[in-house]
Coordinates of C-alpha atoms in Angstrom, one line a residue:
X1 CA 0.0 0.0 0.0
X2 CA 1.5 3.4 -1.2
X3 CA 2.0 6.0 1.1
X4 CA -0.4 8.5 1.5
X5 CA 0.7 12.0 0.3
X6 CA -0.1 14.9 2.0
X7 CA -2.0 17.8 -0.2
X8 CA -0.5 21.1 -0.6
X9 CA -1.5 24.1 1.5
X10 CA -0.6 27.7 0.5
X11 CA 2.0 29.5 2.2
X12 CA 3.8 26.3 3.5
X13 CA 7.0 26.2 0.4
X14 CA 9.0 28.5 2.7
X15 CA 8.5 26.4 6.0
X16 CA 9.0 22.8 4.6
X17 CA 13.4 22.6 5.0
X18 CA 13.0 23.5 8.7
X19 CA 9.9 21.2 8.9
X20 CA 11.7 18.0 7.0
X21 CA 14.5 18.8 9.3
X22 CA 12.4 18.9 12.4
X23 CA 10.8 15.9 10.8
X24 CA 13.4 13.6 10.6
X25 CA 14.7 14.4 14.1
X26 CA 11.7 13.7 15.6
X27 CA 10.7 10.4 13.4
X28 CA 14.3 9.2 14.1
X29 CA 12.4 6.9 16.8
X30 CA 9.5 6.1 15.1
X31 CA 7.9 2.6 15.4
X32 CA 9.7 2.0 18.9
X33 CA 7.6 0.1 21.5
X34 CA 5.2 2.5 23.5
X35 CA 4.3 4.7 20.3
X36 CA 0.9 5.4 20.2
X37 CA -0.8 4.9 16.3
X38 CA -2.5 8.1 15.2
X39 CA -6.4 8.6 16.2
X40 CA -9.0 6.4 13.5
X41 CA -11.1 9.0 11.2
X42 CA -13.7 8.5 13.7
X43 CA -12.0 10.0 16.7
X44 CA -10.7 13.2 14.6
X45 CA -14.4 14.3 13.6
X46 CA -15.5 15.1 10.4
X47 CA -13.5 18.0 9.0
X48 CA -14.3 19.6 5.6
X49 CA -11.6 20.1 3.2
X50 CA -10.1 24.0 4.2
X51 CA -12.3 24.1 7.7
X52 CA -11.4 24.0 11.3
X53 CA -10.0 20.8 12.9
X54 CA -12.8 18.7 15.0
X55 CA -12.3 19.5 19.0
X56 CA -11.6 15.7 19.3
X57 CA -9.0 15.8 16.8
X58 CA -7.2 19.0 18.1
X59 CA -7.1 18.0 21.5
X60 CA -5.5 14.4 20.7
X61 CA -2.5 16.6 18.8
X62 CA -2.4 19.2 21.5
X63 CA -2.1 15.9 23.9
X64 CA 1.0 13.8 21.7
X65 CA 2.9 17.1 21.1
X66 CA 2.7 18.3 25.3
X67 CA 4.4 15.3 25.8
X68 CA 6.8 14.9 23.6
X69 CA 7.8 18.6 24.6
X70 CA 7.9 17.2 28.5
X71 CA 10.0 14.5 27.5
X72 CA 12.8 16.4 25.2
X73 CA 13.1 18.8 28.0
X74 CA 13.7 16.4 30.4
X75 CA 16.2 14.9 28.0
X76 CA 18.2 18.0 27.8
X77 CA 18.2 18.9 31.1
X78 CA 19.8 15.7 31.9
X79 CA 22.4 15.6 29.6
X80 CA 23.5 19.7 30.0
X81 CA 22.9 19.8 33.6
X82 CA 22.8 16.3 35.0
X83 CA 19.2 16.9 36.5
X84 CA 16.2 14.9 36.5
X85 CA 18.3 12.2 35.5
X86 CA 16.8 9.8 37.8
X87 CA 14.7 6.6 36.8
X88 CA 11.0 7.4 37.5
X89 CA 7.7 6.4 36.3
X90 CA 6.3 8.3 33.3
X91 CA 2.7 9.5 33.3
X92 CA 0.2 7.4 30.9
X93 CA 0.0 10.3 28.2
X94 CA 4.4 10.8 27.9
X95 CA 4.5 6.5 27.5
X96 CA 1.4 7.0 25.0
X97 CA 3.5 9.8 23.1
X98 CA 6.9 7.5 22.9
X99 CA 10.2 8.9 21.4
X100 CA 8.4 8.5 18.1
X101 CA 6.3 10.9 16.1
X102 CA 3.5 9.6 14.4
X103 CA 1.8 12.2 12.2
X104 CA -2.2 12.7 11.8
X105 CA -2.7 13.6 9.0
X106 CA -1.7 17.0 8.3
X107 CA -2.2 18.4 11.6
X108 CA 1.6 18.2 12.4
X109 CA 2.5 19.7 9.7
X110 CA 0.3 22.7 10.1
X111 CA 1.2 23.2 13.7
X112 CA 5.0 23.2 12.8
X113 CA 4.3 25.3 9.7
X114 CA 2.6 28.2 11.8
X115 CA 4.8 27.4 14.8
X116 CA 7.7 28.3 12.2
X117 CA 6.2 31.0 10.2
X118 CA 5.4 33.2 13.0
X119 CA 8.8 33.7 13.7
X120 CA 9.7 35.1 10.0
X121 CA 8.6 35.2 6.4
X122 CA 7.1 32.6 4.9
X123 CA 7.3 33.4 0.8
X124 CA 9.8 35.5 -1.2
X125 CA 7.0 37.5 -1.8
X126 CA 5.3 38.2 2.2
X127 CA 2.2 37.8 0.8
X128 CA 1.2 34.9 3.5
X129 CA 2.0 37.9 5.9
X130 CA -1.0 39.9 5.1
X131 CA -3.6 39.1 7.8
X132 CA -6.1 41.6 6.8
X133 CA -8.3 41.4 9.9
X134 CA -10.8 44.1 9.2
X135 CA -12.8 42.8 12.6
X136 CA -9.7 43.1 14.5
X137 CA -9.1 46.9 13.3
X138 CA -12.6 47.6 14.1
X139 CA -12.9 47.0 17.5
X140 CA -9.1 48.6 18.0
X141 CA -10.5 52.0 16.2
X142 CA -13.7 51.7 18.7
X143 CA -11.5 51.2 21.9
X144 CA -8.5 53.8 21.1
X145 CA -9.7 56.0 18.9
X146 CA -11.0 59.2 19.9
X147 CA -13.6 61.7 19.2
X148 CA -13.6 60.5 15.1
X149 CA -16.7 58.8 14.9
X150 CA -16.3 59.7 11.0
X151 CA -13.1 58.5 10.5
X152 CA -14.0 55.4 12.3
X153 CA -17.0 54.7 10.1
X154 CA -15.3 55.6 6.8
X155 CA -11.5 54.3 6.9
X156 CA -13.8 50.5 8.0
X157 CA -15.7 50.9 4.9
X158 CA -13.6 51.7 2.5
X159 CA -11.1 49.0 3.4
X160 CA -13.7 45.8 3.8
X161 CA -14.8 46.8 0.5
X162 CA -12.1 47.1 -1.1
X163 CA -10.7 44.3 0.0
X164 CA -14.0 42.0 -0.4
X165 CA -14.0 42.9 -4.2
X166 CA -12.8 40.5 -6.3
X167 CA -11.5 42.6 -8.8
X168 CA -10.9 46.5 -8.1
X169 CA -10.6 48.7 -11.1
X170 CA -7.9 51.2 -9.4
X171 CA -5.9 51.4 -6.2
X172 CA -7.6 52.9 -2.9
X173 CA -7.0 55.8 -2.2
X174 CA -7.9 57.8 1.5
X175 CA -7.0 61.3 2.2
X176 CA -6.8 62.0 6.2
X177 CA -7.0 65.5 6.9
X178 CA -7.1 67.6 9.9
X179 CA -5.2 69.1 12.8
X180 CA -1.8 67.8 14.1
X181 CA -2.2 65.5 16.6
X182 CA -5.8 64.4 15.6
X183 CA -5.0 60.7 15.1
X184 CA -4.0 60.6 10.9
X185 CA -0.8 58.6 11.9
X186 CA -2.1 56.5 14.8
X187 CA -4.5 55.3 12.5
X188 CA -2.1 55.0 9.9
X189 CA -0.2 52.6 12.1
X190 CA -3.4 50.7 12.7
X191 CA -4.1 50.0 9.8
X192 CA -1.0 48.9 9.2
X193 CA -1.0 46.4 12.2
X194 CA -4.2 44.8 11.1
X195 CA -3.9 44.7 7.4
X196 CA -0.3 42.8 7.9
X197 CA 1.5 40.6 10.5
X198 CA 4.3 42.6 10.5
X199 CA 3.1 45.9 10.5
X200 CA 5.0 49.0 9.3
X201 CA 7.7 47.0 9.1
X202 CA 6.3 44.4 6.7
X203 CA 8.2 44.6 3.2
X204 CA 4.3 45.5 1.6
X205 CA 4.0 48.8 3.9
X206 CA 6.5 51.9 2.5
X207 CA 6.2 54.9 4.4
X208 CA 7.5 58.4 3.0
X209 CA 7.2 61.3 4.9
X210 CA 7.5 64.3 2.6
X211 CA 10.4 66.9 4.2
X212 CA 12.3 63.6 5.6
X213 CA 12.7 61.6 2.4
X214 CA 12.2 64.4 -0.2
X215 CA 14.1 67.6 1.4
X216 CA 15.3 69.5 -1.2
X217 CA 13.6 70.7 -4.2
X218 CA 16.8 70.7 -6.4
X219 CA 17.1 66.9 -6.9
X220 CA 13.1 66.2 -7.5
X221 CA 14.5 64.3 -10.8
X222 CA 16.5 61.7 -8.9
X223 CA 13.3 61.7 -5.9
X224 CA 11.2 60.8 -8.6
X225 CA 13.6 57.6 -10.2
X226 CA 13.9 56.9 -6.8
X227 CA 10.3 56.8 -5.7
X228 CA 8.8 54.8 -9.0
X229 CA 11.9 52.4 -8.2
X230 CA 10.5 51.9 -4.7
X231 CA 6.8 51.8 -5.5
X232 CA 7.6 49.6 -9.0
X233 CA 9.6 46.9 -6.4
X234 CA 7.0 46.4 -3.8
X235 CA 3.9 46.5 -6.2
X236 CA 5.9 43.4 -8.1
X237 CA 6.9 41.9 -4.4
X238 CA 3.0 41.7 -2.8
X239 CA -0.3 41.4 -4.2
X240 CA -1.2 43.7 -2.1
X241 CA 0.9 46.7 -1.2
X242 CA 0.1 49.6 1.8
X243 CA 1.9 53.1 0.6
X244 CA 1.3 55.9 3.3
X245 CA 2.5 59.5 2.5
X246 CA 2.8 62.2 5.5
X247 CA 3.0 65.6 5.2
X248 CA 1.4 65.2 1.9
X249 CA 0.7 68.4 1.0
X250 CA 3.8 69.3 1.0
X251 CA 4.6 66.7 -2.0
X252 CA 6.8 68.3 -4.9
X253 CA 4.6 68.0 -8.3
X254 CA 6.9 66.2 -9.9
X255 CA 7.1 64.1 -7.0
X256 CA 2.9 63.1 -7.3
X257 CA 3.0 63.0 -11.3
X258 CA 5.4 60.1 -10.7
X259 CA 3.0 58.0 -8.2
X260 CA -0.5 59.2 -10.4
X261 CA 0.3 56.3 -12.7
X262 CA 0.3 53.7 -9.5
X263 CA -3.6 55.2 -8.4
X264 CA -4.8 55.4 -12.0
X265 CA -7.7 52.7 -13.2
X266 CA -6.4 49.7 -14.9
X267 CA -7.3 46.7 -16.8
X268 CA -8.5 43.9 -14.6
X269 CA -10.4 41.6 -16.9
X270 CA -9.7 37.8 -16.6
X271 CA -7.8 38.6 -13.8
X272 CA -9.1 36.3 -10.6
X273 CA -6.5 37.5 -8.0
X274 CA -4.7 40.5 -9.1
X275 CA -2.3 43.1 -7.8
X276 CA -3.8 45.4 -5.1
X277 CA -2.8 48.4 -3.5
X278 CA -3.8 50.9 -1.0
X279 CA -2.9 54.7 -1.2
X280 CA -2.8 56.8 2.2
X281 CA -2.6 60.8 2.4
X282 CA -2.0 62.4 5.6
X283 CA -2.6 65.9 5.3
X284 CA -2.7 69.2 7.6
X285 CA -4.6 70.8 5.0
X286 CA -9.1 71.2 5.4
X287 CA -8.0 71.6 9.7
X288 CA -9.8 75.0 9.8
X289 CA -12.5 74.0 8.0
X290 CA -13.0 70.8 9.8
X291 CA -12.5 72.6 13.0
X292 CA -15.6 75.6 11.8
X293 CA -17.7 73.1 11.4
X294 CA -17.1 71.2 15.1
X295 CA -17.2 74.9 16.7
X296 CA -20.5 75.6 15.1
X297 CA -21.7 72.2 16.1
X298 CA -20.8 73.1 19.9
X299 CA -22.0 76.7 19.8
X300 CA -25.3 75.7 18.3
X301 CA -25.4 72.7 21.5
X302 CA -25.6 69.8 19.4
X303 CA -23.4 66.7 19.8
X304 CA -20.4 66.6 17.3
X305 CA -21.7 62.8 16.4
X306 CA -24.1 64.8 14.3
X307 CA -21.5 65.7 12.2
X308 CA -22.2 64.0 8.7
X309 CA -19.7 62.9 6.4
X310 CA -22.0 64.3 3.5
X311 CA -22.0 67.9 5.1
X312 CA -18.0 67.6 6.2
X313 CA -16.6 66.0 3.3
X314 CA -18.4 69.1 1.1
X315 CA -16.9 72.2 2.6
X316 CA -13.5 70.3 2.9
X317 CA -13.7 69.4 -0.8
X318 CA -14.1 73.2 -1.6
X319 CA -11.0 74.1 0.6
X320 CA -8.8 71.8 -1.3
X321 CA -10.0 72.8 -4.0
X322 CA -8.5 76.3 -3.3
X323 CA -5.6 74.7 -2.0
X324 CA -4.5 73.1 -5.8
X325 CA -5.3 76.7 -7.1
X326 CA -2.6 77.7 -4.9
X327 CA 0.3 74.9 -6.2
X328 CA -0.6 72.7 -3.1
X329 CA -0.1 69.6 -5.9
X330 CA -2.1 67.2 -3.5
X331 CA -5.2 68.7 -3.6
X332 CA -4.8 68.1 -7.8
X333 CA -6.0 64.6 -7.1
X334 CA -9.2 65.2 -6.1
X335 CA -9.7 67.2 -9.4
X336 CA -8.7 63.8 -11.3
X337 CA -11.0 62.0 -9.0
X338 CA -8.2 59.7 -8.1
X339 CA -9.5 60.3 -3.9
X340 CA -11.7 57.4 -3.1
X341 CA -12.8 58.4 0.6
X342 CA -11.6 62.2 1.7
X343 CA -11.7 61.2 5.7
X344 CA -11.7 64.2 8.1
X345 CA -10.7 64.2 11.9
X346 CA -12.3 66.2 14.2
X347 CA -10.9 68.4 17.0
X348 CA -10.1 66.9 20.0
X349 CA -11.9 68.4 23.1
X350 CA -10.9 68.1 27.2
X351 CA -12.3 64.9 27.5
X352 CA -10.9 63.4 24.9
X353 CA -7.6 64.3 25.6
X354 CA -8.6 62.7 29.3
X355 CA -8.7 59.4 27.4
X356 CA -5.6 59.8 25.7
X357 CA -4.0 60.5 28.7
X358 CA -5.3 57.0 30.3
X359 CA -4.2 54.5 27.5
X360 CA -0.6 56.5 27.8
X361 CA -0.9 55.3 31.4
X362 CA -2.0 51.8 30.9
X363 CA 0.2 51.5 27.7
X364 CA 3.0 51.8 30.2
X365 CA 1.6 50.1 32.5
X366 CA 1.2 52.7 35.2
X367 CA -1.6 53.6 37.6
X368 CA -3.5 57.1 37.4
X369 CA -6.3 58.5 39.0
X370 CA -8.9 60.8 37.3
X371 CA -7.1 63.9 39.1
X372 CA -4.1 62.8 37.2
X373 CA -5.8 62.5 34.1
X374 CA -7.4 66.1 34.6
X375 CA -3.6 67.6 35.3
X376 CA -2.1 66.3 32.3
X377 CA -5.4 67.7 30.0
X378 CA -4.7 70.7 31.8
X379 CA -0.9 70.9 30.3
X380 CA -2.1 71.4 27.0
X381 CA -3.3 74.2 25.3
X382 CA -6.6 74.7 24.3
X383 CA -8.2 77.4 21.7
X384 CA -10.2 79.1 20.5
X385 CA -9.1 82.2 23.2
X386 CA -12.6 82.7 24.0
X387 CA -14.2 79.4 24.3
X388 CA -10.8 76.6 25.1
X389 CA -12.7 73.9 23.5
X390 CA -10.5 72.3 20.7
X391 CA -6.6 71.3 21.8
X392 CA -4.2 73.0 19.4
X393 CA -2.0 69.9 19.4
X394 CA -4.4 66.9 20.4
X395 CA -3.3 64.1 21.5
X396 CA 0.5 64.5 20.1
X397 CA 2.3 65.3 23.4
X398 CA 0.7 63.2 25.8
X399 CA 2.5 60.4 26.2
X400 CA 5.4 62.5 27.1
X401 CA 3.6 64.5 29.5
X402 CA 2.6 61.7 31.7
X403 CA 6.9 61.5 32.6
X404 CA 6.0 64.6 34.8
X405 CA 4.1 62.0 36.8
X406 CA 6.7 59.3 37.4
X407 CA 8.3 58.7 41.2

């Protein structure tokens, strides 16, 4: 009778050296008295081909493997440090588990694979990297997030269905706008996080940050070869790339001609699984008007949930539409209707700086008491003069404010 071979799984080519090799050291006692034969079909449970294993069937792994761990360990030890050497009498599940390894199935092979994987890439191209846990980001933007009930709602959306489709025409683009300090980068970094195991530093998220990696105006021509080098690289390395831009607005022209072609609608036709990417603006520019619009909210006493994104996104379309009159090259892309989802942040009032303020604290694992959390709101500054509603620099400076509390 042949032996059975085991069916191919995605995102296992990287891990199967180190898994032979793991293999063969562990098979190396295989068939010796005590080893336990794997569990009959029965006692695994049904299991559809691509689903969940059957409790019965994970717990009889999660029982063989415990073991064998126990029983290595106590093989080391002895030999490095001559302890637990003694003779004694093993438990039923460790003379059940034997020096051998007999394999169920696939289950094995999955546990080393992920086991293995979790520690580094698993594909030339990262792509088994990419998590894309939209569930996951959405609870996190709930919890930590504050006061941007719109940005919340719209970064969500746009990215579940975006990613759901089978075959975008064009990249995504979002445009985050508003005051420093409002949360454009933390959510940046979220998304990140979410959208990829490795977060920022996964080799399918590029970050450029617009004075930083394009200071000088003179050498635009070599910042542009440069940039479509980068962009051209990672596009070709994932199927699904994240490329985040801060300080956009203070991109060069020449600078955004050479990443229009990357956002532009292409041809996906008998294409089941293309390319993706995901275009991110972070932008200081629409903060006044975004901020108007919350004041008048307050003065007129109603809640600034009210805030629609119809009424918002109007007024801040108009403002950047001024902006590209007046050589601010960013603002040129909503006139080519390359901008899927212009997403604006809101002010951040007392409270909400409060809250910042307390997952500094926990985030460093430190206790704090509201009369803490009202001094270090009271650090920052708060305008306008007359009504001190809206912090002029939100959330950015709290974490290091919070070292004025330390013993």
């Amino acid at each position: 009778m042949g032996q059975a071979r085991l069916p191919a799984r995605p995102g296992l080519g990287c891990c199967v050296p180190l898994l032979l090799l793991l293999l063969l050291l562990l098979l190396g006692g295989s068939g010796s008295p005590g080893t336990a034969p794997p569990p009959r079909a029965e006692e695994q449970g049904a299991v559809p081909e691509g689903g969940p294993w059957g409790r019965v069937r994970y717990e009889a792994v999660k029982k063989h493997l415990g073991a064998l761990s126990k029983q290595y360990w106590r093989y080391l030890a002895c030999k490095v440090w001559q302890e637990g050497c003694e003779e004694e009498e093993k438990p039923q599940e460790e003379r059940e588990a034997g020096w051998g390894f007999p394999l169920v199935g696939q289950d094995y092979l999955e546990i080393l694979s992920a086991w293995y994987c979790s520690f580094g890439k698993c594909c030339e191209t990262g792509d088994c990297r990419i998590i894309n846990n939209i569930t996951g980001l959405e609870a996190d933007l709930r919890g930590q997030l504050h006061g941007q009930h719109l940005a919340k709602e719209v970064v969500v959306r746009a990215l579940q269905g975006f990613l759901q489709s089978p075959r975008p025409h064009k990249a995504l683009v979002l445009s985050f706008h508003g005051w420093s300090g409002t949360g454009k980068n933390f959510v940046a970094r979220m998304v990140a996080s979410h959208l990829y195991r490795d977060g920022l530093r996964s080799d399918c998220v590029r970050v450029f940050i617009s004075l930083l990696h394009f200071p000088h105006p003179n050498y635009v021509d070599s910042y542009k070869a440069q940039l479509q080098r980068q962009l051209s690289e990672t596009l070709q390395r994932c199927r699904q790339a994240l490329l985040i831009f801060d300080e956009a607005e203070k991109l060069h022209p020449g600078l955004l001609a050479a990443i229009t072609p990357f956002m532009a609608q292409h041809d996906s036709r008998g294409q089941e699984d293309q390319q993706r990417s995901i275009f991110l603006f972070l932008s200081n520019l629409g903060g006044n008007t975004i901020n108007e619009v919350a004041l008048d909210f307050w003065r007129a006493g109603r809640a600034r949930e009210e805030i629609s994104l119809e009424l918002l996104e109007q007024r801040l379309r108009l403002e950047l539409q001024e902006a590209a009159e007046n050589s601010y090259a960013h603002s040129h892309l909503l006139r080519e209707n390359l901008i899927d989802f212009v997403v604006p942040f809101l002010p951040l009032e007392y409270h909400h700086v409060k809250l910042c303020a307390r997952d500094a604290f926990l985030a460093r694992g430190l206790p704090y008491t509201e009369a803490t959390l009202d001094e270090v709101a009271q650090m920052m500054v708060f305008v306008p003069k007359e009504e001190k509603l809206f912090s002029a620099q939100g959330c950015k400076s709290v974490p290091q404010r919070i070292n004025y509390f330390l013993p």
